[in-house]
């Protein structure tokens, strides 16, 4: 193993045996990433969070390391809405087995709640929320409401 | 036209619109030709909000085509009061009727409902969202009075909550139409609608004073400024007078100006305008029948 690889391990994934490292999250968004993943610590998950750490690419970035859990594609898709620069490292037995950038999906379903109180999705009807992903936000497929800021606040609890 | 449902005017191409309007003109010229065409066909009317014109014109249209209607009746007397979901209601009525017309106070309700049924479903108004069949009769009236290309139209009043306005603005992007939007700042077009109009390449010109554009207009489409939308009466009184049309207002207009209104009006168009050649709002309301006959003919014909 080269020195650089050794450093790589030490700096980025040394605390993870199996799981996911989400790197290059925009500074301050780590808490929202945890919300998207449904992680609040109550179920004993082993999670490390770095916030506003120096980064060559983003100046300041957040980083989240989740032990024992590999993100699904759906989770990565939604993550992309608030962390478009993120890289996902899947770690198995201390090695990075897969590394990929997030890609914004065309549509996210069942994840966000429409903020429009008059939208049909804000009722007890059997309807799954669906949002079109725009360049700079998301749009409810039912009522057309566009949300550009604080998208993480729409995440269903 | 190849749509199973009519949910918004955004789904209509210029060719779709012209197909409906041309068919409406044929029916208007010779209603007897389609008088018994849909004998035995039933249209389900599901109005979760009060309506007079839209409901009666759909009912008239279906009956003039030889068919009949089944009407859910008032909310108070329906199973909605028992807590039935809209999704269940439309699935039940689908078993009785060959097409459905739905008005609902929730935005997006017709879209959701259409996902549960196979018969054609027409959105007859969803909250502050859309009202595409109104738009088709509006376009029919505009085409008859001013033409749909090289058109300068002012759309005035409550642009924020006015679903007829949203639907009309979307549909007009199919034509060479200059659209001017006149309203108090608090009732401007929703930003979502402005976004869509920009996406379609339309130029959105917003004004707070009709005088800025009145002399240039071929059509003035007036909607009611809804007093209940304002946080206090003073705010309403500041703007209400600016958005009322009377003979004095129209002195600055072209002789050919067509004045439209989806009705009902309250005081935004003075009664003395009714007697002028500008007034087209009653003709507009009457056009609801041939246009909805054409729409039903095309939707039921396609689904047959």
XYZ file of C-alpha atoms in Angstrom:
461
model
C 0.000 0.000 0.000
C 1.432 3.386 -0.953
C 1.904 6.184 1.547
C -0.808 8.214 -0.067
C -3.251 5.345 0.230
C -2.275 4.880 3.833
C -2.889 8.572 4.494
C -6.143 8.257 2.657
C -7.265 5.542 5.020
C -6.103 7.363 8.089
C -7.668 10.675 7.178
C -10.929 9.623 5.636
C -12.070 6.153 6.515
C -10.019 4.959 9.418
C -12.980 4.852 11.759
C -15.180 2.932 9.350
C -14.958 -0.795 8.915
C -18.145 -1.274 6.914
C -20.497 1.481 5.950
C -20.698 4.760 4.076
C -18.677 7.943 4.105
C -20.485 10.926 2.639
C -17.899 13.510 1.780
C -17.972 16.987 0.267
C -21.287 17.956 1.810
C -21.768 21.711 1.665
C -20.818 23.321 4.967
C -23.646 23.247 7.494
C -25.750 20.625 5.690
C -24.579 17.552 7.622
C -27.509 17.757 10.008
C -29.912 17.736 7.069
C -28.094 14.776 5.549
C -28.634 12.885 8.789
C -32.302 13.872 8.686
C -32.653 12.521 5.153
C -31.078 9.264 6.246
C -33.401 9.123 9.232
C -30.492 9.055 11.658
C -31.069 10.741 14.981
C -28.905 8.513 17.177
C -31.878 6.945 18.931
C -31.295 3.524 17.404
C -27.662 3.278 18.429
C -26.155 3.996 15.029
C -22.417 4.676 15.088
C -22.040 7.980 13.261
C -19.213 10.484 12.954
C -19.883 14.003 11.780
C -17.374 16.643 10.779
C -18.711 20.106 10.151
C -17.055 23.016 8.388
C -13.768 21.217 7.991
C -11.279 22.671 5.465
C -11.688 21.462 1.902
C -9.772 22.212 -1.299
C -12.909 21.906 -3.401
C -15.498 23.628 -1.232
C -13.363 25.737 1.145
C -15.465 24.368 4.003
C -17.279 21.078 3.913
C -19.136 18.648 6.128
C -18.468 14.934 6.257
C -20.657 12.138 7.625
C -19.467 8.601 8.330
C -22.094 5.936 9.006
C -20.926 2.561 10.324
C -22.700 -0.562 9.173
C -24.962 0.979 6.583
C -24.695 1.292 2.809
C -26.900 3.949 1.233
C -29.530 2.913 -1.270
C -29.816 4.666 -4.621
C -33.080 6.312 -3.450
C -31.297 7.766 -0.448
C -28.462 9.029 -2.608
C -30.958 10.611 -5.017
C -32.631 12.615 -2.287
C -29.284 13.481 -0.742
C -28.374 15.131 -4.019
C -31.041 17.782 -3.478
C -29.210 19.313 -0.526
C -25.695 17.992 -1.122
C -25.152 18.199 -4.875
C -21.359 18.076 -4.578
C -21.272 15.063 -2.275
C -19.226 11.962 -2.922
C -20.359 8.632 -1.559
C -17.747 6.121 -0.448
C -18.964 2.614 0.270
C -16.528 0.999 2.651
C -16.151 -2.727 3.216
C -13.554 -4.157 5.562
C -11.786 -0.776 5.724
C -11.445 -0.483 1.938
C -13.349 1.910 -0.280
C -15.207 -0.528 -2.500
C -17.130 2.039 -4.515
C -16.895 5.757 -4.835
C -19.318 7.876 -6.758
C -20.715 11.372 -7.040
C -24.381 11.943 -6.440
C -26.571 12.638 -9.456
C -29.731 14.655 -9.308
C -32.762 12.537 -10.203
C -35.567 13.820 -12.407
C -38.193 13.003 -9.769
C -38.289 12.180 -6.048
C -41.285 10.279 -4.728
C -42.582 9.784 -1.214
C -39.752 11.659 0.443
C -40.754 15.324 0.619
C -43.946 16.971 1.845
C -45.516 19.760 -0.176
C -45.516 23.023 1.813
C -48.785 24.136 0.160
C -51.531 23.493 2.716
C -54.108 23.461 -0.092
C -52.353 20.721 -2.053
C -54.161 17.398 -2.379
C -51.052 15.690 -0.992
C -51.605 17.541 2.317
C -54.728 15.444 2.995
C -55.535 11.892 4.010
C -55.933 10.844 0.391
C -53.919 7.798 -0.686
C -51.437 9.822 -2.720
C -47.655 9.624 -2.726
C -45.892 12.963 -2.926
C -43.950 13.467 -6.128
C -41.574 16.301 -6.896
C -39.930 17.174 -10.164
C -36.304 18.153 -9.622
C -35.517 21.522 -11.208
C -32.134 23.135 -11.798
C -32.482 25.133 -8.625
C -35.193 23.473 -6.567
C -38.070 21.033 -6.593
C -41.652 21.291 -7.814
C -44.742 19.482 -6.532
C -46.164 17.372 -9.331
C -49.715 17.889 -8.061
C -50.119 21.579 -7.203
C -47.061 23.000 -8.982
C -45.546 24.686 -5.933
C -41.835 25.358 -6.408
C -39.434 25.222 -3.461
C -35.949 26.576 -3.936
C -34.693 27.029 -0.394
C -34.716 24.924 2.758
C -35.677 21.786 0.877
C -34.500 19.683 3.803
C -37.398 21.115 5.830
C -39.792 19.289 3.497
C -38.440 15.873 4.354
C -41.223 13.654 5.688
C -40.827 12.656 9.291
C -56.672 15.342 -29.534
C -55.245 12.333 -27.752
C -55.634 12.908 -24.025
C -57.425 10.615 -21.623
C -58.007 13.433 -19.173
C -58.006 17.217 -19.234
C -56.229 18.361 -16.088
C -54.468 21.589 -17.072
C -54.223 23.748 -20.158
C -50.459 23.123 -20.056
C -51.083 19.751 -21.646
C -52.797 21.323 -24.661
C -50.879 22.052 -27.841
C -51.981 24.639 -30.338
C -53.294 21.814 -32.527
C -55.304 20.401 -29.594
C -56.845 23.794 -28.904
C -57.704 24.378 -32.539
C -59.266 20.925 -32.772
C -61.609 21.711 -29.873
C -62.447 25.216 -31.092
C -63.067 24.066 -34.668
C -65.324 21.282 -33.429
C -67.150 23.771 -31.197
C -67.705 26.036 -34.201
C -69.165 23.126 -36.177
C -71.492 22.259 -33.309
C -72.426 25.903 -32.838
C -73.365 26.130 -36.517
C -75.344 22.872 -36.570
C -76.211 21.567 -33.099
C -78.804 19.183 -34.530
C -76.033 17.151 -36.165
C -74.882 15.878 -32.765
C -78.228 15.988 -30.961
C -78.532 12.242 -30.336
C -74.919 11.199 -30.761
C -74.347 10.188 -27.132
C -77.736 8.714 -26.255
C -77.267 6.388 -23.292
C -73.987 8.029 -22.268
C -73.688 9.340 -18.704
C -71.471 12.113 -17.426
C -70.632 12.074 -13.710
C -70.647 15.500 -12.063
C -68.539 15.703 -8.908
C -68.591 19.234 -7.569
C -66.966 19.526 -4.171
C -67.372 23.306 -4.358
C -70.402 25.361 -5.340
C -70.721 26.110 -9.048
C -73.481 27.420 -11.245
C -72.166 28.152 -14.717
C -69.590 25.410 -15.069
C -71.819 22.703 -13.682
C -74.900 23.747 -15.634
C -73.005 24.185 -18.878
C -71.491 20.682 -18.623
C -74.943 19.335 -17.829
C -76.466 21.209 -20.767
C -73.659 20.112 -23.076
C -74.107 16.432 -22.208
C -77.883 16.615 -22.602
C -77.602 18.420 -25.943
C -75.400 15.560 -27.114
C -78.226 13.184 -26.251
C -76.657 11.905 -23.032
C -77.467 12.498 -19.400
C -75.710 13.262 -16.129
C -75.414 11.648 -12.718
C -74.764 14.232 -10.070
C -73.118 13.584 -6.727
C -75.185 16.416 -5.270
C -74.035 18.652 -2.477
C -71.150 17.754 -0.196
C -73.525 17.781 2.745
C -75.639 15.014 1.262
C -72.765 12.901 -0.066
C -70.611 10.205 1.472
C -67.776 12.737 1.647
C -69.466 13.800 4.864
C -68.892 10.278 6.113
C -65.177 10.619 5.495
C -64.849 8.903 2.130
C -61.688 9.819 0.263
C -61.781 11.438 -3.163
C -59.865 8.452 -4.511
C -62.691 6.131 -3.422
C -65.435 8.488 -4.622
C -64.104 8.710 -8.174
C -63.571 4.947 -8.337
C -67.183 4.380 -7.343
C -68.666 6.945 -9.728
C -66.443 5.643 -12.530
C -68.596 2.519 -12.356
C -71.709 4.578 -13.083
C -70.530 7.103 -15.651
C -68.660 7.209 -18.953
C -66.737 10.391 -18.088
C -66.238 12.514 -14.989
C -66.142 16.252 -14.340
C -64.482 17.203 -11.062
C -64.342 20.469 -9.172
C -62.455 20.390 -5.895
C -61.075 22.996 -3.485
C -57.657 21.279 -3.330
C -54.988 22.008 -5.911
C -53.897 18.843 -7.680
C -57.080 16.939 -6.760
C -58.055 16.232 -10.406
C -54.555 15.004 -11.183
C -54.669 12.602 -8.260
C -58.215 11.508 -9.109
C -57.230 10.852 -12.729
C -54.654 8.344 -11.500
C -57.488 6.217 -10.087
C -59.870 6.095 -13.056
C -59.864 4.904 -16.639
C -62.780 7.002 -17.919
C -61.948 10.526 -19.129
C -61.811 13.084 -16.310
C -62.090 16.835 -16.802
C -60.796 19.314 -14.238
C -63.565 21.865 -13.653
C -61.449 23.899 -11.222
C -59.034 22.883 -8.467
C -58.668 25.571 -5.816
C -56.400 28.329 -7.070
C -54.896 25.969 -9.645
C -56.408 25.406 -13.084
C -59.687 25.526 -15.002
C -58.896 24.304 -18.517
C -62.425 23.934 -19.907
C -63.066 27.585 -19.000
C -59.910 28.428 -20.925
C -61.192 26.666 -24.019
C -64.386 28.709 -24.017
C -62.346 31.848 -23.321
C -60.152 31.081 -26.324
C -63.204 30.388 -28.458
C -64.596 33.800 -27.530
C -61.263 35.526 -28.140
C -60.883 33.825 -31.520
C -64.339 34.964 -32.581
C -63.804 38.556 -31.465
C -60.128 39.338 -31.945
C -58.324 36.307 -33.342
C -55.663 34.345 -31.502
C -52.554 35.559 -33.300
C -51.104 39.031 -33.264
C -53.156 39.495 -30.112
C -52.511 41.932 -27.265
C -54.414 40.928 -24.160
C -54.614 42.450 -20.701
C -55.532 40.101 -17.863
C -56.615 42.054 -14.817
C -57.745 41.488 -11.244
C -56.941 38.657 -8.884
C -54.135 36.979 -10.753
C -52.805 35.173 -7.697
C -55.789 32.982 -6.887
C -57.562 33.202 -10.247
C -57.425 29.726 -11.726
C -59.033 30.887 -14.966
C -56.175 33.359 -15.335
C -53.492 30.715 -14.840
C -55.068 28.370 -17.363
C -55.593 31.111 -19.928
C -52.043 32.411 -19.602
C -50.588 28.948 -20.193
C -52.798 28.309 -23.215
C -51.955 31.659 -24.806
C -48.272 30.709 -24.947
C -49.272 28.551 -27.932
C -50.169 31.677 -29.886
C -48.558 34.932 -30.947
C -50.065 36.792 -28.004
C -48.634 39.651 -25.971
C -49.845 39.180 -22.414
C -50.068 42.042 -19.915
C -50.950 41.245 -16.305
C -52.577 44.020 -14.301
C -53.129 43.647 -10.555
C -52.306 45.029 -7.132
C -48.877 43.842 -6.050
C -50.416 41.526 -3.460
C -52.423 39.681 -6.133
C -49.747 39.257 -8.807
C -49.352 36.011 -10.706
C -47.881 33.201 -8.598
C -44.145 32.885 -9.191
C -44.691 29.313 -10.345
C -46.865 30.547 -13.180
C -44.333 33.243 -14.107
C -41.634 30.553 -14.113
C -43.686 28.402 -16.488
C -44.465 31.288 -18.806
C -40.764 32.130 -19.009
C -40.017 28.474 -19.704
C -42.424 28.648 -22.628
C -40.641 31.705 -23.972
C -43.400 34.148 -23.074
C -42.616 37.661 -21.938
C -44.397 38.474 -18.695
C -45.297 42.137 -18.347
C -46.781 43.048 -14.983
C -48.518 46.349 -14.231
C -50.436 47.809 -11.335
C -52.291 50.387 -13.422
C -54.593 49.585 -16.333
C -53.946 53.008 -17.859
C -50.408 51.868 -18.722
C -51.645 49.450 -21.354
C -55.371 49.919 -22.013
C -55.041 51.753 -25.361
C -52.903 48.925 -26.795
C -55.258 46.071 -25.913
C -57.379 43.942 -28.228
C -58.861 42.045 -25.275
C -59.269 42.955 -21.618
C -59.956 39.898 -19.446
C -61.297 41.069 -16.084
C -61.548 38.959 -12.938
C -63.009 39.786 -9.554
C -60.746 41.350 -6.967
C -61.712 39.226 -4.006
C -62.181 41.377 -0.954
C -61.730 38.370 1.324
C -58.163 37.896 0.079
C -56.979 41.157 1.621
C -55.633 41.269 5.171
C -57.638 44.403 5.961
C -60.384 46.499 4.415
C -58.178 49.586 3.987
C -55.774 47.653 1.775
C -58.687 46.498 -0.362
C -60.176 49.981 -0.667
C -56.834 51.389 -1.841
C -56.845 49.201 -4.934
C -60.464 48.284 -5.617
C -61.369 51.433 -7.558
C -58.376 51.075 -9.872
C -59.689 47.773 -11.159
C -63.240 48.704 -12.057
C -64.288 49.192 -15.654
C -66.951 51.707 -16.664
C -67.734 53.814 -19.709
C -65.293 56.493 -18.600
C -62.489 53.950 -18.284
C -63.181 52.662 -21.764
C -62.796 56.098 -23.372
C -59.069 55.369 -23.536
C -59.591 51.987 -25.167
C -59.640 50.972 -28.801
C -63.101 50.859 -30.381
C -62.444 47.179 -31.086
C -61.578 46.264 -27.510
C -63.290 43.077 -26.334
C -64.047 42.999 -22.599
C -64.318 39.526 -21.066
C -64.998 38.137 -17.604
C -65.403 34.517 -16.463
C -68.298 35.629 -14.223
C -69.750 36.029 -11.720
C -68.911 39.713 -11.505
C -69.625 41.888 -8.532
C -68.735 45.494 -9.259
C -65.625 45.243 -11.436
C -67.556 45.924 -14.644
C -70.261 48.586 -14.452
C -73.650 47.563 -15.905
C -73.535 50.372 -18.476
C -70.670 48.551 -20.218
C -73.091 45.684 -20.947
C -74.796 47.685 -23.676
C -71.609 48.513 -25.542
C -69.962 46.531 -28.336
C -67.050 45.894 -25.971
C -69.027 43.550 -23.712
C -68.455 39.871 -24.538
C -68.883 38.230 -21.142
C -72.392 36.906 -21.655
C -71.474 35.601 -25.090
C -68.428 34.074 -23.382
C -70.649 32.292 -20.854
C -72.967 31.021 -23.604
C -69.964 29.648 -25.476
C -69.445 27.256 -22.576
C -72.052 24.901 -24.006
C -70.757 24.351 -27.577
C -67.161 24.278 -26.349
C -67.931 21.688 -23.667
C -69.995 19.722 -26.191
C -66.935 19.670 -28.441
C -64.660 18.695 -25.569
C -66.929 15.848 -24.473
C -67.321 14.703 -28.068
C -63.556 14.512 -28.487
C -62.880 12.855 -25.121
C -65.740 10.362 -25.345
C -65.058 9.708 -29.003
C -61.398 8.984 -28.261
C -62.235 6.686 -25.386
C -64.878 4.753 -27.284
